[in-house]
Coordinates of C-alpha atoms in Angstrom, one line a residue:
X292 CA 9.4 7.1 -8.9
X293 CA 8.0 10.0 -6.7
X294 CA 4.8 9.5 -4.4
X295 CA 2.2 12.6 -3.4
X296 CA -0.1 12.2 -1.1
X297 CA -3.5 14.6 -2.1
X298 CA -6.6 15.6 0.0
X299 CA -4.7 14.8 3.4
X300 CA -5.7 13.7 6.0
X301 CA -8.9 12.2 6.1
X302 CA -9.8 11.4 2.0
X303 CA -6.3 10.8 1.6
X304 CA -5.2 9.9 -2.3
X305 CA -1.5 8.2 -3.0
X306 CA 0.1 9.9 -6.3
X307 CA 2.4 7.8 -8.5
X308 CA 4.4 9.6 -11.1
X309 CA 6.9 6.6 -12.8
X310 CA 9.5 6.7 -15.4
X311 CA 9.3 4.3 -18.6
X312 CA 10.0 1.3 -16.8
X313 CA 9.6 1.8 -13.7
X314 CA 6.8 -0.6 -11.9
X315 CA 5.5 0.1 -8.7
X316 CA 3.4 -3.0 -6.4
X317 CA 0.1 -2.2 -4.8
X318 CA -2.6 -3.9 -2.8
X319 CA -4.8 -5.5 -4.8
X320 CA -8.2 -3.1 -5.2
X321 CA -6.6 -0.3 -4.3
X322 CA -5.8 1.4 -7.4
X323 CA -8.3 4.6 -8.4
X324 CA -7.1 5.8 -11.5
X325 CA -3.9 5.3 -14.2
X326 CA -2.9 6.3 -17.7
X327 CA -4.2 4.3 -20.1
X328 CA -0.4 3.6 -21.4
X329 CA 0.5 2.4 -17.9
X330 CA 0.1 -1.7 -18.3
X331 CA -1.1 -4.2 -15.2
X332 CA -0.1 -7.6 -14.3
X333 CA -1.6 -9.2 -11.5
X334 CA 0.7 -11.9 -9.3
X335 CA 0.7 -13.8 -5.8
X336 CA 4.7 -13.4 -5.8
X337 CA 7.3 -10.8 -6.7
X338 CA 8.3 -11.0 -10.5
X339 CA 10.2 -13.9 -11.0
X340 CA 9.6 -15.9 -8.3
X341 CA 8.0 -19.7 -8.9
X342 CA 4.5 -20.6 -8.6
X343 CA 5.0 -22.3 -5.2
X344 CA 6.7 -19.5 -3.7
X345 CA 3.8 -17.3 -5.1
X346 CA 1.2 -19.1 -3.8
X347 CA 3.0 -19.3 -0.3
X348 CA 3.5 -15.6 -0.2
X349 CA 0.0 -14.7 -1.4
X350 CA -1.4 -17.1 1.6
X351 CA 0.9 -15.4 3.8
X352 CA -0.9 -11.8 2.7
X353 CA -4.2 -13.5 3.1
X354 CA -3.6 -14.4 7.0
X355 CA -2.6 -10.6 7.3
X356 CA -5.4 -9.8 6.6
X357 CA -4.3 -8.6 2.7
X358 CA -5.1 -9.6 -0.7
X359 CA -4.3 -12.6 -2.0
X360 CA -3.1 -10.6 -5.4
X361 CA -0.7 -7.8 -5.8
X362 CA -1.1 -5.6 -8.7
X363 CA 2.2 -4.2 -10.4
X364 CA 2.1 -1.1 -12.8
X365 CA 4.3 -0.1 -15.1
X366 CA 4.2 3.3 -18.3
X367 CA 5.1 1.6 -21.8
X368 CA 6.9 4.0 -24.1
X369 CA 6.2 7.3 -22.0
X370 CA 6.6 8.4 -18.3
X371 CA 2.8 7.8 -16.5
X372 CA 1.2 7.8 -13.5
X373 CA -1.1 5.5 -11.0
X374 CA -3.0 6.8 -8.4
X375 CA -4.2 4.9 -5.1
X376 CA -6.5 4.9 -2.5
X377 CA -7.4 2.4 0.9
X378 CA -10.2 1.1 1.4
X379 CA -11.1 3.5 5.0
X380 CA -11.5 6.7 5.5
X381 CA -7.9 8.0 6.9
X382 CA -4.6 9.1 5.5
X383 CA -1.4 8.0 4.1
X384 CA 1.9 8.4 4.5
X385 CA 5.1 7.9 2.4
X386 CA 8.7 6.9 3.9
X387 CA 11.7 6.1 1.6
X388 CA 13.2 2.5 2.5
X389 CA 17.3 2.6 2.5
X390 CA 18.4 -1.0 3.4
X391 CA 16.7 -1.2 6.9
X392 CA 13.6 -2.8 8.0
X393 CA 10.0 -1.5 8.8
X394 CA 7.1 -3.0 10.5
X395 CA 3.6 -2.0 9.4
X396 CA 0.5 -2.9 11.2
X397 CA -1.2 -5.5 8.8
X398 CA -3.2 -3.9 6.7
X399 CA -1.7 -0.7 6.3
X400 CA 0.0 -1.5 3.1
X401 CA -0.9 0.3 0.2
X402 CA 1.7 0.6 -2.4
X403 CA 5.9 0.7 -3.0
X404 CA 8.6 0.0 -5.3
X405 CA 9.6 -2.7 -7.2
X406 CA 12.8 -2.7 -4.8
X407 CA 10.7 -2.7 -1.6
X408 CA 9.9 -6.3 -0.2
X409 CA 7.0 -6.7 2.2
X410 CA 6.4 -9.7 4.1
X411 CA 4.1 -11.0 6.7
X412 CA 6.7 -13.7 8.2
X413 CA 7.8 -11.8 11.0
X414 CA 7.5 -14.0 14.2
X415 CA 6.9 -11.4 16.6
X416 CA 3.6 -10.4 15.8
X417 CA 1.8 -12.8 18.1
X418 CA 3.8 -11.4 21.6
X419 CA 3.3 -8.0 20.3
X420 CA -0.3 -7.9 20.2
X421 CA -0.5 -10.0 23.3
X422 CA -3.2 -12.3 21.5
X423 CA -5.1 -9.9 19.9
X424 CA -5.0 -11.7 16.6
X425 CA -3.2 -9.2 14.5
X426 CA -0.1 -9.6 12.7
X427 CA 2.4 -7.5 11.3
X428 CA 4.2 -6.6 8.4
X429 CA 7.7 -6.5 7.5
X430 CA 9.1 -4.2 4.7
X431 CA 12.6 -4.4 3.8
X432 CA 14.5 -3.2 0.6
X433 CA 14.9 0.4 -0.8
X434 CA 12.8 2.5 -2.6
X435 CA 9.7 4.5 -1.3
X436 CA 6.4 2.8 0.3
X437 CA 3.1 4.2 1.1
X438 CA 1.2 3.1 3.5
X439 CA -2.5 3.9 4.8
X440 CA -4.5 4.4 8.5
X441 CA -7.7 4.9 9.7
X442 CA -7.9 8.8 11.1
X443 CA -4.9 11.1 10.5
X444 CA -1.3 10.0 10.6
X445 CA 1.4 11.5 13.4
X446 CA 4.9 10.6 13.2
X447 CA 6.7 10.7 16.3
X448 CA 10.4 10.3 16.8
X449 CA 11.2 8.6 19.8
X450 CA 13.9 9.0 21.7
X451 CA 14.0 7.5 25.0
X452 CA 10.5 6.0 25.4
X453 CA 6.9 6.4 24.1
X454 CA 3.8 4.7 25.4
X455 CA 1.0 3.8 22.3
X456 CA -2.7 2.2 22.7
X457 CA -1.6 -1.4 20.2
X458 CA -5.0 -0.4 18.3
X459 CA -3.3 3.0 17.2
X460 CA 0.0 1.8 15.7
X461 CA 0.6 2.4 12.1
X462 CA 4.2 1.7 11.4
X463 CA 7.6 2.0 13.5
X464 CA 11.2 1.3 12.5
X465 CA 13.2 -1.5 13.2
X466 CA 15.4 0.5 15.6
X467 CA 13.0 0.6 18.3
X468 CA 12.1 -2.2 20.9
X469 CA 8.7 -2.8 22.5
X470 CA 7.1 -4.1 25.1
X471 CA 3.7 -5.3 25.4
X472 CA 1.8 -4.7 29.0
X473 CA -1.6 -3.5 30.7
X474 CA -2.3 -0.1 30.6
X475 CA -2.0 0.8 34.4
X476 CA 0.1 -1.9 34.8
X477 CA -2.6 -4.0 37.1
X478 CA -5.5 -6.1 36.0
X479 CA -7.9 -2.8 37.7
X480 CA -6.6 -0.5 35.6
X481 CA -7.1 -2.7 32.6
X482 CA -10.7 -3.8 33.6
X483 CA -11.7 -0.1 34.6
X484 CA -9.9 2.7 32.5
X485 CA -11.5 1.6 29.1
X486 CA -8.0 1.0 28.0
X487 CA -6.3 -1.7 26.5
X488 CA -3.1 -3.0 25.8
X489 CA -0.2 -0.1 25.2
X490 CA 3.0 -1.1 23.8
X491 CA 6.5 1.0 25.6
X492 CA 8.9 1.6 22.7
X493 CA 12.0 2.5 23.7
X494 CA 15.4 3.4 21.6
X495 CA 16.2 6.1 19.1
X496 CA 13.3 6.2 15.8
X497 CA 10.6 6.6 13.7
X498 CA 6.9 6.0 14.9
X499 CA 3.3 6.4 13.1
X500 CA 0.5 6.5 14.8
X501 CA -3.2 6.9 13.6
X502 CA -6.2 9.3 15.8
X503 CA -8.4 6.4 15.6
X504 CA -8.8 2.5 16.6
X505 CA -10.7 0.7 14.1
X506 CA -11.6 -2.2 16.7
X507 CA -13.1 0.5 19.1
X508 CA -14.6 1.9 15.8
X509 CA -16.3 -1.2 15.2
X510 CA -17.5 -1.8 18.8
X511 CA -19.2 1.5 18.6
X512 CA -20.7 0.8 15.4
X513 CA -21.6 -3.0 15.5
X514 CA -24.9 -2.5 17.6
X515 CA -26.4 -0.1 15.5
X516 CA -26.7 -2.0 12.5
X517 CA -29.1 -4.3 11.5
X518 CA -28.9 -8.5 12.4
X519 CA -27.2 -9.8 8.9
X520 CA -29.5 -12.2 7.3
X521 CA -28.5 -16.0 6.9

């Protein structure tokens, strides 16, 4: 399986060229194009898993703010391909999973191998965020994943430590530790600056972050659209 990313960074467009066999998992809605030889099933759960077990994991996805579905793509008799797209304006980025674990920020999931697990179980989410109501992601496995943001993607590797606004993380690898605080460190700062929570990372790894804040976004945008009807 090999993943391209086209028409970086703002109208960005995931590339999947597979093998006969070969499946890859996506969000559900994200898909843009495929080979008409390439089949779909549509699941709650990873192939083989029970019904209860989907239905818990696709509950799970919903409270992450994902869909409930996953859709899984596979060529029959002939190599194809499957492109994908997420639903904002931004970019993508690909990063091939070896054993370890990676924490994506909850929606940024957009596609992976069959051999990549993603999860939204991870306890930590709620001190990370500090209460912001976001949760995150956890992929394990191996195999390549794809994930999205809103704005441009920069990867940073940290080493030592690296300060982040909480509404521009994309993803970051498990090798990294965090801490949650005020930006300014005082309850002025916070109140005055404009700025929110930042998270400290500290350690030796990898580190996405996206040029724009989707909840600022929306603050920005909210007021000028009209009152919804009821």
């Amino acid at each position: 399986m090999k993943i391209t990313v086209n028409h970086k960074p703002a109208y960005a467009l995931a590339v999947v060229d597979l093998e006969e066999g070969e499946t890859v998992v996506a969000e559900g809605g994200a898909m843009v194009s495929k080979d008409s030889h390439v089949g779909m099933q549509t699941s709650a759960g990873k192939k083989g898993q029970g019904a209860l077990g989907g239905l818990l994991k696709g509950l799970k996805r919903m409270v992450a703010g994902e869909s409930f579905f996953q859709n899984r793509f596979t060529p029959e008799g002939a190599p194809g391909h499957v492109t994908f797209a997420p639903t904002l304006v931004g970019d993508i980025a690909v990063h091939e999973m070896t054993g370890g674990s990676l924490f994506l920020q909850s929606t940024a999931f957009l596609c992976s191998a069959e051999g990549v697990e993603v999860d939204a179980k991870w306890g930590g989410a709620k001190t990370f965020f500090g209460g912001e109501g976001l949760i995150m992601l956890k992929a394990t496995g191996a195999g390549p994943i794809a994930f999205n943001s809103f704005g441009a993607i920069r990867e940073v590797d940290v080493d030592g430590s690296f300060v982040v606004d909480t509404g521009h993380i994309v993803a970051f690898e498990e090798s990294l530790t965090f801490k949650v605080r005020r930006f300014g460190g005082g309850w002025k700062s916070f109140f005055l600056s404009g700025e929110g929570l930042v998270c400290n990372f500290s350690g030796t790894g990898r580190l996405w972050i996206q040029t724009r804040n989707p909840a600022e976004f929306g603050r920005a945008v909210g007021p000028l659209l009209p009152p919804r009807e009821h």
